[in-house]
Coordinates of C-alpha atoms and ligand atoms in Angstrom, one line a residue:
Chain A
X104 CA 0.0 0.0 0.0
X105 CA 2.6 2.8 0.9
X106 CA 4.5 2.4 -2.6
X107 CA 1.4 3.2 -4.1
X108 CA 1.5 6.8 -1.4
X109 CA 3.8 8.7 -4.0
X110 CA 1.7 7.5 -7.2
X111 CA -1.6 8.5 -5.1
X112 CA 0.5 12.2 -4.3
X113 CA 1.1 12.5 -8.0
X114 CA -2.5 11.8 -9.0
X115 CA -3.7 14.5 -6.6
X116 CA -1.2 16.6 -7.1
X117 CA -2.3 16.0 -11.3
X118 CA -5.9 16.7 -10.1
X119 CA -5.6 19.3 -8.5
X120 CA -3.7 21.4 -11.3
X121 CA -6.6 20.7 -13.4
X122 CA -8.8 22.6 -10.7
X123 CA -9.4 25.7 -13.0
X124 CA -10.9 22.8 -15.8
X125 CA -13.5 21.7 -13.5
X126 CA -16.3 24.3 -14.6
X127 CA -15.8 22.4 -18.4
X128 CA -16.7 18.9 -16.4
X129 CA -19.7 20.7 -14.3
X130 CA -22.2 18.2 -16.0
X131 CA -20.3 15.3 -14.5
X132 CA -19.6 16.7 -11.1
X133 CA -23.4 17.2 -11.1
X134 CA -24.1 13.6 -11.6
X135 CA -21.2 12.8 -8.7
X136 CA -23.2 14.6 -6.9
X137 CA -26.7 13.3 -7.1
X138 CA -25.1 10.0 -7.3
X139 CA -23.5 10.5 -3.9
X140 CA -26.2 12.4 -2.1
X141 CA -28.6 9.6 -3.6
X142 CA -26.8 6.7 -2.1
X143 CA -25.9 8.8 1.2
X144 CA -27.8 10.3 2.5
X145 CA -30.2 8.2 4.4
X146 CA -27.7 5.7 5.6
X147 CA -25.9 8.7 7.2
X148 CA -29.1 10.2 9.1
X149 CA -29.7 6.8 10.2
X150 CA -26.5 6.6 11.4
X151 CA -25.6 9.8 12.9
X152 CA -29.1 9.6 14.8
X153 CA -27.3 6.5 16.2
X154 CA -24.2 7.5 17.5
X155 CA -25.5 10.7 18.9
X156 CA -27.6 8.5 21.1
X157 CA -25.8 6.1 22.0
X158 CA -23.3 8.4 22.7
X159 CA -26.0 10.0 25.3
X160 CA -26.4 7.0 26.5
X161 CA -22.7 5.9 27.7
X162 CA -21.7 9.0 29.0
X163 CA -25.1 10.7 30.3
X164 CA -25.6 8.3 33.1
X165 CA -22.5 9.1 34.3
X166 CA -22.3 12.0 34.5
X167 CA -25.6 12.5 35.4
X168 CA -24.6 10.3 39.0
X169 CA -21.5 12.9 39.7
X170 CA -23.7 15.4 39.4
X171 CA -22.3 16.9 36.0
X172 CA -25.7 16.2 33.9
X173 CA -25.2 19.7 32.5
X174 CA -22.1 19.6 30.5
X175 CA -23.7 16.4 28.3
X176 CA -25.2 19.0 25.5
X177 CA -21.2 20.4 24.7
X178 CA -19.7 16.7 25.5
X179 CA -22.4 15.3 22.7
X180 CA -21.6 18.4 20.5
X181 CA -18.0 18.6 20.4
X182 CA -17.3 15.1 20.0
X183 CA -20.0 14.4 17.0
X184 CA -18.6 17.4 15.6
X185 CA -14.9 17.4 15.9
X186 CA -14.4 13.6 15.9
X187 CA -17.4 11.5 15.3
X188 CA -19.4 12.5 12.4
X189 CA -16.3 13.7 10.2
X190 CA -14.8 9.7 10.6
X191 CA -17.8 7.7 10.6
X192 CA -19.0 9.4 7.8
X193 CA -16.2 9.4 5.7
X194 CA -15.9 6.0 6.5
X195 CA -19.5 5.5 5.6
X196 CA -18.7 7.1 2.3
X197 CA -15.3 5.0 1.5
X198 CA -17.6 2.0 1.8
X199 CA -20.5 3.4 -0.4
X200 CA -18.4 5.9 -2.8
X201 CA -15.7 4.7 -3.1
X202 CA -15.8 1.5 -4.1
X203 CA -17.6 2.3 -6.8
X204 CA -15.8 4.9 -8.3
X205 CA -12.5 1.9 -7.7
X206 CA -15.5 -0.6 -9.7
X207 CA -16.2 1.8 -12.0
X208 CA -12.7 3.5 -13.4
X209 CA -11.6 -0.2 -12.7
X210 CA -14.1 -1.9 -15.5
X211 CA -13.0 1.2 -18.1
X212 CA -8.9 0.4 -17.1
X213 CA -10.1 -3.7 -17.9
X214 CA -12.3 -3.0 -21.4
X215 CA -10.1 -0.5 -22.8
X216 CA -12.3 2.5 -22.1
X217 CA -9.8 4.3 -20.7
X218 CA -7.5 4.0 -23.8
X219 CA -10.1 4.8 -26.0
X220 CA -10.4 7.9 -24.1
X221 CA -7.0 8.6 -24.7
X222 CA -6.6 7.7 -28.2
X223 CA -9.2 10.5 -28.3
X224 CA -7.1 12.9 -26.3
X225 CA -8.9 13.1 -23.9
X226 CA -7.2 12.8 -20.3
X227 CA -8.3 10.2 -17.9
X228 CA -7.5 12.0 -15.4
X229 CA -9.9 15.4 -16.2
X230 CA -12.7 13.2 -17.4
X231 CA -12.7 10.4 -15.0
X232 CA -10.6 11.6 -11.9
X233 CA -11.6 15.4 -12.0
X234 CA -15.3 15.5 -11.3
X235 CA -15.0 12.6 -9.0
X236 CA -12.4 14.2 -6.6
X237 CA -14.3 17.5 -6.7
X238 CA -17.6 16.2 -6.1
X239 CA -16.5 14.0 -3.1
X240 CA -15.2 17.1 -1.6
X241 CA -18.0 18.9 -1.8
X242 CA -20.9 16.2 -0.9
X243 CA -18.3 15.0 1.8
X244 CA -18.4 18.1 4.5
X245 CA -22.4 18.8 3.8
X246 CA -23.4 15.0 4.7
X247 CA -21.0 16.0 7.5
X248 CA -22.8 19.2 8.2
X249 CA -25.4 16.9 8.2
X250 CA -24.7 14.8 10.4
X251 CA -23.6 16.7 13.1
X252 CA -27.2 18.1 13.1
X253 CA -28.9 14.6 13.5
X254 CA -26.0 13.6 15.8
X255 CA -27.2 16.3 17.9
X256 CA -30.7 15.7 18.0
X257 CA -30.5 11.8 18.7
X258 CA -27.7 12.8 21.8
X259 CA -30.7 15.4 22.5
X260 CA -33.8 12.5 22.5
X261 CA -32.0 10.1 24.4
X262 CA -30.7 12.4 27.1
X263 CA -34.7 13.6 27.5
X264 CA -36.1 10.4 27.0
X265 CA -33.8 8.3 29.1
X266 CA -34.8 7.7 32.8
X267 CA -31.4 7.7 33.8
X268 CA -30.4 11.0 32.0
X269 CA -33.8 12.8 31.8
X270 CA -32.1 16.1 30.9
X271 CA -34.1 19.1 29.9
X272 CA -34.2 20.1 26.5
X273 CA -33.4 23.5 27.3
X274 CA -30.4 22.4 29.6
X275 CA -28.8 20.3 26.7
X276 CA -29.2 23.1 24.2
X277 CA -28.3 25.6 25.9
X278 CA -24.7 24.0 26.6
X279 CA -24.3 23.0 23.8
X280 CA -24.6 26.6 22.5
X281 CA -22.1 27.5 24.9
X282 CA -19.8 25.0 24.3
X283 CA -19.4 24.6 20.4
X284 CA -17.9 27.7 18.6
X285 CA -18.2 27.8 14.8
X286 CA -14.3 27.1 14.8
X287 CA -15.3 23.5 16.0
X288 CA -17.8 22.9 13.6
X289 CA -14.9 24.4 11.3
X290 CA -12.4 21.9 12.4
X291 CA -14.3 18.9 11.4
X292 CA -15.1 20.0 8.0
X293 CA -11.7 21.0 7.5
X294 CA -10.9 17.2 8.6
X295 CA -14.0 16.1 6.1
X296 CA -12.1 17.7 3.2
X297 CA -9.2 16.1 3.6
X298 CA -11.0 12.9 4.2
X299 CA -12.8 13.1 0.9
X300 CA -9.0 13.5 -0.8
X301 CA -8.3 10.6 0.1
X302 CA -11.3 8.7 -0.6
X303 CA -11.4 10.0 -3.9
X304 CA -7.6 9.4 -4.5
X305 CA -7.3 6.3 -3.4
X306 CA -10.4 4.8 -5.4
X307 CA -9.7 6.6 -8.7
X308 CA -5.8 5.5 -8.2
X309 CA -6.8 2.0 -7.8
X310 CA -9.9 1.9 -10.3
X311 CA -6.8 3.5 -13.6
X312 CA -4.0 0.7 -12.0
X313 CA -6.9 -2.2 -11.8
X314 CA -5.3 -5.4 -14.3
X315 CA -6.7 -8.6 -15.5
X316 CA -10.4 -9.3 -15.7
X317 CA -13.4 -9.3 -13.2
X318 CA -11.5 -10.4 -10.4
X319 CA -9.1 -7.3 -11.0
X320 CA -11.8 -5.3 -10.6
X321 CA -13.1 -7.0 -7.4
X322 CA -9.1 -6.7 -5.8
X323 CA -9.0 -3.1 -6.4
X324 CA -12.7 -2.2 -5.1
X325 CA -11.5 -4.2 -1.9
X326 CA -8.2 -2.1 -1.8
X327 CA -9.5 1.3 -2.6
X328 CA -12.1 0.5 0.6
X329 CA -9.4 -0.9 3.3
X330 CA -6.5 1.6 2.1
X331 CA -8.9 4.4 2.3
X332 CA -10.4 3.5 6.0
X333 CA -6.6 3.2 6.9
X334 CA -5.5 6.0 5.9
X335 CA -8.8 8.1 7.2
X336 CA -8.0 6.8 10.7
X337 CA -4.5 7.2 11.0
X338 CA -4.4 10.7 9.4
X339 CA -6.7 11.4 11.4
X340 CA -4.9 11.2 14.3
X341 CA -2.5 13.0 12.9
X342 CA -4.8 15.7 11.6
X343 CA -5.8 16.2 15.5
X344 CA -2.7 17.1 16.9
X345 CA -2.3 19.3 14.5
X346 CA -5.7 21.0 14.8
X347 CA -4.8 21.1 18.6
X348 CA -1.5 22.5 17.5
X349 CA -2.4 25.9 16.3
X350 CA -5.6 25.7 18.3
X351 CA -8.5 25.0 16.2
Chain B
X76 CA -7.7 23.0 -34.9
X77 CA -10.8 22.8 -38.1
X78 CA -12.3 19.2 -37.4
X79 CA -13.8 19.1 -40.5
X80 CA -11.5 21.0 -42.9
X81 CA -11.8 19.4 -46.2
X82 CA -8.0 20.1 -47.2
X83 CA -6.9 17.0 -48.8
X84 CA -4.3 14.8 -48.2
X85 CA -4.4 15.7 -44.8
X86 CA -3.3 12.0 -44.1
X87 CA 0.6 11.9 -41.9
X88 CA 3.3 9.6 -42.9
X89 CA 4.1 6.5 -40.2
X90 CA 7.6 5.3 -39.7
X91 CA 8.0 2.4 -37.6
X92 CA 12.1 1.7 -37.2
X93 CA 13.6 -1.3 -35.2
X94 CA 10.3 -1.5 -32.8
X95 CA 11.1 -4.5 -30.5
X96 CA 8.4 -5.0 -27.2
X97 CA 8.4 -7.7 -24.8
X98 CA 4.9 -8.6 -22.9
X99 CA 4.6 -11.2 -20.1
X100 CA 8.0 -12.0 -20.5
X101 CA 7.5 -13.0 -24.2
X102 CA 9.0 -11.4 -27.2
X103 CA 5.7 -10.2 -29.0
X104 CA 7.1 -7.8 -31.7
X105 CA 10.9 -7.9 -32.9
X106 CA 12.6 -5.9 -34.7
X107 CA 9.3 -4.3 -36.7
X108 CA 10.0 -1.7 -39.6
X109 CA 7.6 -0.3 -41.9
X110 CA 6.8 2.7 -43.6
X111 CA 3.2 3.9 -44.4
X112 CA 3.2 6.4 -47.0
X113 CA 0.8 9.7 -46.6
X114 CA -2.8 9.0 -47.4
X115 CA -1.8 5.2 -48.0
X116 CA -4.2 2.3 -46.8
X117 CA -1.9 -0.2 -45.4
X118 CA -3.1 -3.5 -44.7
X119 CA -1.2 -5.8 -41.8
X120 CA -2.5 -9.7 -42.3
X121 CA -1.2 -12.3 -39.8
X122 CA -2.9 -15.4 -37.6
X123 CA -4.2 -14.6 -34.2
X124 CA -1.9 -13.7 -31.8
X125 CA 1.3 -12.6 -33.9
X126 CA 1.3 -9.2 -32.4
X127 CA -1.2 -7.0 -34.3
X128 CA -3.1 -5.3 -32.1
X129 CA 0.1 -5.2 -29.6
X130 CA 1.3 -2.8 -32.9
X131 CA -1.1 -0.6 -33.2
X132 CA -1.2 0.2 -29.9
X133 CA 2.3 1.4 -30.2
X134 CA 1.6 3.4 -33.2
X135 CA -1.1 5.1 -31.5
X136 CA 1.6 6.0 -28.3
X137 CA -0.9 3.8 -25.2
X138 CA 2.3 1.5 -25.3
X139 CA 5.7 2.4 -25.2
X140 CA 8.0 0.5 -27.2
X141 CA 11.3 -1.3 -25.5
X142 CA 13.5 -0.4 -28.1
X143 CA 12.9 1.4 -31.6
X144 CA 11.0 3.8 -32.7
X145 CA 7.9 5.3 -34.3
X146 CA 7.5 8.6 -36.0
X147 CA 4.7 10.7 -37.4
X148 CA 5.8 12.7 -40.2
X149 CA 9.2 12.5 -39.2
X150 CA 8.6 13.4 -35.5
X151 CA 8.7 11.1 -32.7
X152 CA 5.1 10.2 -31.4
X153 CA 5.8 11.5 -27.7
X154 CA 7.4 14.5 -28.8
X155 CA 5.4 17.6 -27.1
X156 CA 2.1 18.6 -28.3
X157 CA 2.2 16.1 -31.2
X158 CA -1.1 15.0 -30.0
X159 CA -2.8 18.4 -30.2
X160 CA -1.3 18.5 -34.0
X161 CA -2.4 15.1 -35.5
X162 CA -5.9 13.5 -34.7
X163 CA -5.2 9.9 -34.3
X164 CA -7.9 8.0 -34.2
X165 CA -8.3 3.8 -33.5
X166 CA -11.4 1.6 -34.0
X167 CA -10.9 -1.2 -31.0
X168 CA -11.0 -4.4 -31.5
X169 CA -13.6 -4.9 -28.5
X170 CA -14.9 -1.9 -29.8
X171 CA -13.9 -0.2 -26.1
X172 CA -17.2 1.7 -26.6
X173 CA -17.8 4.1 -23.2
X174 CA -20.5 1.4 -21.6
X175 CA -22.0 4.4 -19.2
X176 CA -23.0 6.6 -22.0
X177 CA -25.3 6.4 -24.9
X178 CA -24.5 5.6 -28.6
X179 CA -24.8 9.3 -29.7
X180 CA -23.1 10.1 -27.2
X181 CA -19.8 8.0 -27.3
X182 CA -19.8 9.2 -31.0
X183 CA -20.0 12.6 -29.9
X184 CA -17.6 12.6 -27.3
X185 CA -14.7 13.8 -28.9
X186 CA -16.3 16.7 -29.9
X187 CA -18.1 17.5 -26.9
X188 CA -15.2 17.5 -25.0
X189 CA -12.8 19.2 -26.7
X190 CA -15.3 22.1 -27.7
X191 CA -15.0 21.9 -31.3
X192 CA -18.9 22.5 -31.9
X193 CA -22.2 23.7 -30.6
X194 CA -24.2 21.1 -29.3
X195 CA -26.6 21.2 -31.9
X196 CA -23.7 20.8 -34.5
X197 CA -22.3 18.2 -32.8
X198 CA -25.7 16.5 -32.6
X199 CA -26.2 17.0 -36.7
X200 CA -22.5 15.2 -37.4
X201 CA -23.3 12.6 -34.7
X202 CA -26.8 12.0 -36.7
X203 CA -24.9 12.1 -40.1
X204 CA -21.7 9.8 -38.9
X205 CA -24.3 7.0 -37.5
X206 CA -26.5 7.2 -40.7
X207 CA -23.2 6.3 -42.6
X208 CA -22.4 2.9 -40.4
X209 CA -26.4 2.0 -40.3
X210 CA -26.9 2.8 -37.2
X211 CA -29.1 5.6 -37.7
X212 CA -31.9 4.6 -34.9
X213 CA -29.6 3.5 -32.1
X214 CA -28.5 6.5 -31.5
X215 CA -30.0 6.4 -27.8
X216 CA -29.2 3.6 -26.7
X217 CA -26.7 1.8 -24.2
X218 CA -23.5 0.2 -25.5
X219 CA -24.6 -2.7 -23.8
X220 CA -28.1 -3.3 -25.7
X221 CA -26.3 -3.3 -29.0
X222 CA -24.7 -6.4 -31.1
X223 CA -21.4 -7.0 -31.7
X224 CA -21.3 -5.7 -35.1
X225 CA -23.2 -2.8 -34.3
X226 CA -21.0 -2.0 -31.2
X227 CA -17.9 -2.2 -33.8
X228 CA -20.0 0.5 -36.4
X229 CA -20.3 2.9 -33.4
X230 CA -16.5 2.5 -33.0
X231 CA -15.9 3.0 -36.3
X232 CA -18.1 5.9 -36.4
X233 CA -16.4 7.2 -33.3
X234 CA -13.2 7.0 -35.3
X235 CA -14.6 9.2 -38.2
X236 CA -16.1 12.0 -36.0
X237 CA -12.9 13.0 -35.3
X238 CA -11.7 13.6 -39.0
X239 CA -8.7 12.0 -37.9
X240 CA -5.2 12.4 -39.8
X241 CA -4.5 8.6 -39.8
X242 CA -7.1 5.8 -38.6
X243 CA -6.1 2.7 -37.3
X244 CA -8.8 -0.1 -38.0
X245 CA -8.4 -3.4 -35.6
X246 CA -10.6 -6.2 -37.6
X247 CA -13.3 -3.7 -38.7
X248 CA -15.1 -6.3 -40.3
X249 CA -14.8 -9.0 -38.3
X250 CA -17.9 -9.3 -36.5
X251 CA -20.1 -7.6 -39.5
X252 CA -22.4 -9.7 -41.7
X253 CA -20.8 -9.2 -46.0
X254 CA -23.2 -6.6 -46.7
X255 CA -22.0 -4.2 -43.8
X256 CA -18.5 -5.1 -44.3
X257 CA -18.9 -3.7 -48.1
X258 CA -20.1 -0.2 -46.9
X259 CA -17.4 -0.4 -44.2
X260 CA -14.3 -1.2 -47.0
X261 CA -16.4 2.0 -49.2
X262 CA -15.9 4.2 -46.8
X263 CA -12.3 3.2 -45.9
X264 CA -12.1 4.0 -49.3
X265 CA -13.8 7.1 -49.7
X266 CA -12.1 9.2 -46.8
X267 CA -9.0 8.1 -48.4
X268 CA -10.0 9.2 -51.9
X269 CA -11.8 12.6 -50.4
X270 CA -9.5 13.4 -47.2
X271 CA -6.2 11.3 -48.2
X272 CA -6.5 10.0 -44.9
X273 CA -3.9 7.4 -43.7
X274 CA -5.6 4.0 -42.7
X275 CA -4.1 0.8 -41.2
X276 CA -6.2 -1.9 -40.9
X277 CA -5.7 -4.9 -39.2
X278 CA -7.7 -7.6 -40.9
X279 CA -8.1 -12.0 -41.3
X280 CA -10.3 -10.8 -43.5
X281 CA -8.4 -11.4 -47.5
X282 CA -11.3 -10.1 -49.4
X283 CA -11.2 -7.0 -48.1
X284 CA -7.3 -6.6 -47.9
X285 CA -7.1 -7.4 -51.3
X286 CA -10.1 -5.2 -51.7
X287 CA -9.1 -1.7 -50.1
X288 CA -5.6 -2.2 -49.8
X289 CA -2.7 -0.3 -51.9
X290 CA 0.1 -1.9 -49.7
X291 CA 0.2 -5.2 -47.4
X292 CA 2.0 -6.3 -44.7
X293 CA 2.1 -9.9 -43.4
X294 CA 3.1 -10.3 -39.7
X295 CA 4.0 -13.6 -37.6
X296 CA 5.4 -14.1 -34.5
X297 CA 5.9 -10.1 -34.0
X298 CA 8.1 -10.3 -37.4
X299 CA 7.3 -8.5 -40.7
X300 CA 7.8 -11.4 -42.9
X301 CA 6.4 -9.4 -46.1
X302 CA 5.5 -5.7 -47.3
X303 CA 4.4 -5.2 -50.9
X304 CA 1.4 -4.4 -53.0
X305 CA -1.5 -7.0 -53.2
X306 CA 0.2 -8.0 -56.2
X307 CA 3.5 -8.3 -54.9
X308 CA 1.7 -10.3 -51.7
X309 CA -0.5 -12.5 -54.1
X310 CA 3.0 -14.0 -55.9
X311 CA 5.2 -14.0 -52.1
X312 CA 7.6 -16.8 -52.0
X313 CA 7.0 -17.2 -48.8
X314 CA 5.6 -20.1 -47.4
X315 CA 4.2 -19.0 -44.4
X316 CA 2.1 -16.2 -46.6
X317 CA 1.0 -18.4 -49.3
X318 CA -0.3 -20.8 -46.7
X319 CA -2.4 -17.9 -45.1
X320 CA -3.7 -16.5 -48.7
X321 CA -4.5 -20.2 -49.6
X322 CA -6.5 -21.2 -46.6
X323 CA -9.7 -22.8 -47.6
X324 CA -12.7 -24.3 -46.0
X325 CA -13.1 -27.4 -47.8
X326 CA -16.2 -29.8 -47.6
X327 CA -14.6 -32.8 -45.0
X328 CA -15.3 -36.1 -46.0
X329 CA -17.3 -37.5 -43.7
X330 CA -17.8 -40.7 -45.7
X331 CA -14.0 -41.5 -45.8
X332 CA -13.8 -39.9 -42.1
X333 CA -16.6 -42.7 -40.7
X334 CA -15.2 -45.5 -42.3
X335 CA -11.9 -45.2 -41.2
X336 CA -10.5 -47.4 -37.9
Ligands
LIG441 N1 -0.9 -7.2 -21.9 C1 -0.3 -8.3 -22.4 N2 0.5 -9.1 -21.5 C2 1.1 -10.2 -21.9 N3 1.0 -10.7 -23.2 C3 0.3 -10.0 -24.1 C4 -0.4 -8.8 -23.7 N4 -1.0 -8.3 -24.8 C5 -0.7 -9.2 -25.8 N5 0.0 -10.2 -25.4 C6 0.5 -11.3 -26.2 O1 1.1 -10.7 -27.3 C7 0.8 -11.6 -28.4 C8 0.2 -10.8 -29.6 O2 -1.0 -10.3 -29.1 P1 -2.0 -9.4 -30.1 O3 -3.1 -9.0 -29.3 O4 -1.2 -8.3 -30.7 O5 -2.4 -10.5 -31.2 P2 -3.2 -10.2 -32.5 O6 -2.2 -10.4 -33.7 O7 -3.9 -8.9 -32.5 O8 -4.2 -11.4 -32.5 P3 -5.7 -11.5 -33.0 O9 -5.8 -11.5 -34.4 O10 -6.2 -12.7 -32.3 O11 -6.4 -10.2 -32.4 C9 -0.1 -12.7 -27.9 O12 0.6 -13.9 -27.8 C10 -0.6 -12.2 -26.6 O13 -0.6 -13.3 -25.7
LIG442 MG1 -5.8 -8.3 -32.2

């Protein structure tokens, strides 16, 4: 996997020089985009609605007992939106997006589309790569957006609804008010972007190096998925500290 | 760029010198030289698997060679912006027709995406380049609703949307009932006669070599084992290309076949 790092490097960097192109290729990022929201966006309200709750339901409790019931509404909003919601929805979205653009670019690479593109002159990488990589980063941080809002409200249900928690709306809200500035919400869609690069690099790179037949295709939807999820979680860690750093 | 200027002899010369390629670990071409002449339709013959297709792929630069060289009017093909000069157009042998977009579309493509016409104009030529292949009412539809042979007429209308300089032609007629092949050889013909463009065509096919050809090449093995007119070809000494001219299907005789232990 970390050979392929400098190829991936190179295909961004490729992409990203033909950034000023994409407005020729708007048609096709506009079909990314339906495609993605399409697919997405259900599965992620279902499970950000999840993980907000759930999350109000390990920590309220306890907090609750100590006494500290009333910092729940900023614990619930600055984890879903620093931490949770940017990595469980990009990993949603490696799963769902990219593996089939890796299927995808990986069936043209296998029946010669992709030559016949360039025997045409035109460049795989602004036709195919292009509207993919810029789509993904836009759809990426507003299903993020997203679902930061319905993490919210399921951490806000359960912590009303629960017995053990039976916060007051008001309570949690106001809190969480207090607690999140914009910069956090900021923070994890800074993370989102660069989450979305590498989901979109890693499944276009291995959807134009896919060889042999069907099962080709089938190894490099599989890679494009694990590499990605990999590379999501420990950049993310990395992407932390350095958020930290200069105090984001 | 004028896609459809109708200067003639627009066609480039192709110079292949000392092109030698290993695939897999096998030598598949050796030592390959051969010169196409401007607005010349050159035909390669050879049995399956002697390194046709591997050829044109090299003429059209989506492989590199491993020794040798090819040139386009006397410049090498990956020389800068050589591309943007000559339109180089191939006809698949799979066809390689995009599977996510419609017929018109595919056909279009070239156009579309480099800008070269409105999209009503590009619409009109699309119309006018499917009409000529006989695939005038499939223009909607998916690659993948379509035939063989009328996949390979989309391809080969593909080609000729893009008024190419030189068009390389992998088995054009190999999936296409006689009929079809005919209007396929005509218009090989025709954009020579009316564009002097430069066509290679790889073909089994020995009625329409000796048809549309004005110089042939016989390839086995990845070697060039004879270049001449169809003439020339028709009276080789060589074995090996008289066998392949001389192929017939002959009735088997089942009788004798039966009766024997
Ligand atoms: N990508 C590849 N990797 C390994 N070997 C290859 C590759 N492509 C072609 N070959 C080999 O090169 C040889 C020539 O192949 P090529 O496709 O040029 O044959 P051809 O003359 O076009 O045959 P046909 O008439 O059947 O299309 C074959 O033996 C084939 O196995
Ligand atoms: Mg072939």
């Amino acid at each position: 996997m970390f050979q392929n790092l400098g190829e991936m490097l190179m295909l961004l960097g490729r992409t990203l020089r033909m950034l000023p192109q994409t407005w020729g290729q708007r048609r096709k990022v506009m079909d990314q985009l339906f495609e993605i929201g399409n697919a997405s966006l259900l599965m992620v309200c279902v499970l950000s609605l999840f993980i907000g709750g759930v999350l109000a339901l390990q920590t309220g409790p306890v907090l609750v007992d100590r006494g500290l019931g009333s910092v729940l509404g900023g614990i619930i909003g600055l984890s879903m939106c620093k931490e949770l919601s940017p990595v469980m929805v990009a990993v949603l979205i490696a799963g769902r997006i990219g593996s089939a653009m890796a299927a995808e670019i990986g069936s043209m690479q296998v029946y010669q589309e992709i030559d016949a593109l360039r025997t045409m002159n035109i460049h795989p990488v602004r036709y195919l790569v292009l509207p993919r990589l810029v789509a993904i980063c836009v759809a990426l941080p507003l299903l993020v957006l997203f679902s930061v809002l319905v993490g919210w409200t399921g951490g806000l249900l359960v912590s009303a609804n629960n017995p053990e928690i039976a916060l007051p709306t008001e309570g949690f809200l106001s809190n969480l008010r207090q607690s999140v500035e914009i910069a956090d919400l900021a923070n994890g869609l800074l993370k989102s972007i660069v989450f979305a690069a590498i989901i979109g690099t890693v499944s276009c790179h291995q959807g134009l190096h896919t060889i042999g037949g069907p099962r080709g295709i089938g190894r490099s939807v599989t890679k494009a998925v694990v590499n990605s999820i990999v590379l999501i979680l420990v950049l993310d860690y990395f992407l932390t500290r350095v958020l930290l750093y200069i105090d984001l | 760029m004028i896609p459809n200027g109708t200067s003639p002899h627009q066609g480039v010369g192709v110079r292949v010198r000392g092109l030698r390629k290993a695939l897999g670990g096998r030598a598949v071409l050796q030592d390959i030289d051969l010169d196409v002449h401007p607005g010349e339709t050159f035909v390669i013959m050879g049995p399956s698997g002697s390194g046709k297709t591997v050829l044109l792929k090299h003429i059209i630069g989506l492989e590199s060679p491993d020794a040798g060289e090819i040139l386009l009017d006397g410049q090498p093909l990956h020389a800068p912006g050589l591309m943007d000069r000559f339109r180089l157009a191939m006809v698949f042998q799979s066809s390689a027709l995009l599977s996510s977009i419609t017929v018109a579309e595919n056909v279009g493509l070239y156009l579309a995406e480099h800008r070269l016409h409105s999209p009503a104009e590009i619409t009109r030529i699309v119309r006018e380049k499917l009409a000529l292949v006989g695939l005038a009412d499939s223009e909607d539809k998916y690659p993948g609703e379509l035939s063989g042979g009328m996949r390979k007429r989309a391809a080969i209308a593909r080609a000729l949307v893009m008024n190419p300089h030189l068009i390389l032609y992998d088995e054009p007629t190999s999936e296409l009932d006689p009929l079809i092949a005919l209007a396929i050889a005509d218009e090989i013909r025709r954009l020579q006669l009316r564009l002097g463009v430069t066509s290679i065509v790889v073909t089994h096919d020995r009625d329409l070599a000796f048809g549309i050809a004005d110089r042939i090449a016989m390839i086995h093995e990845g070697r060039i084992l004879a270049v001449g007119g169809p003439g020339q070809i028709r009276q080789s000494a060589v074995p090996l290309v008289q066998r392949f001219l001389q192929a017939e299907f002959k009735e088997p005789n089942l009788a004798t076949e039966t009766t024997s232990p």
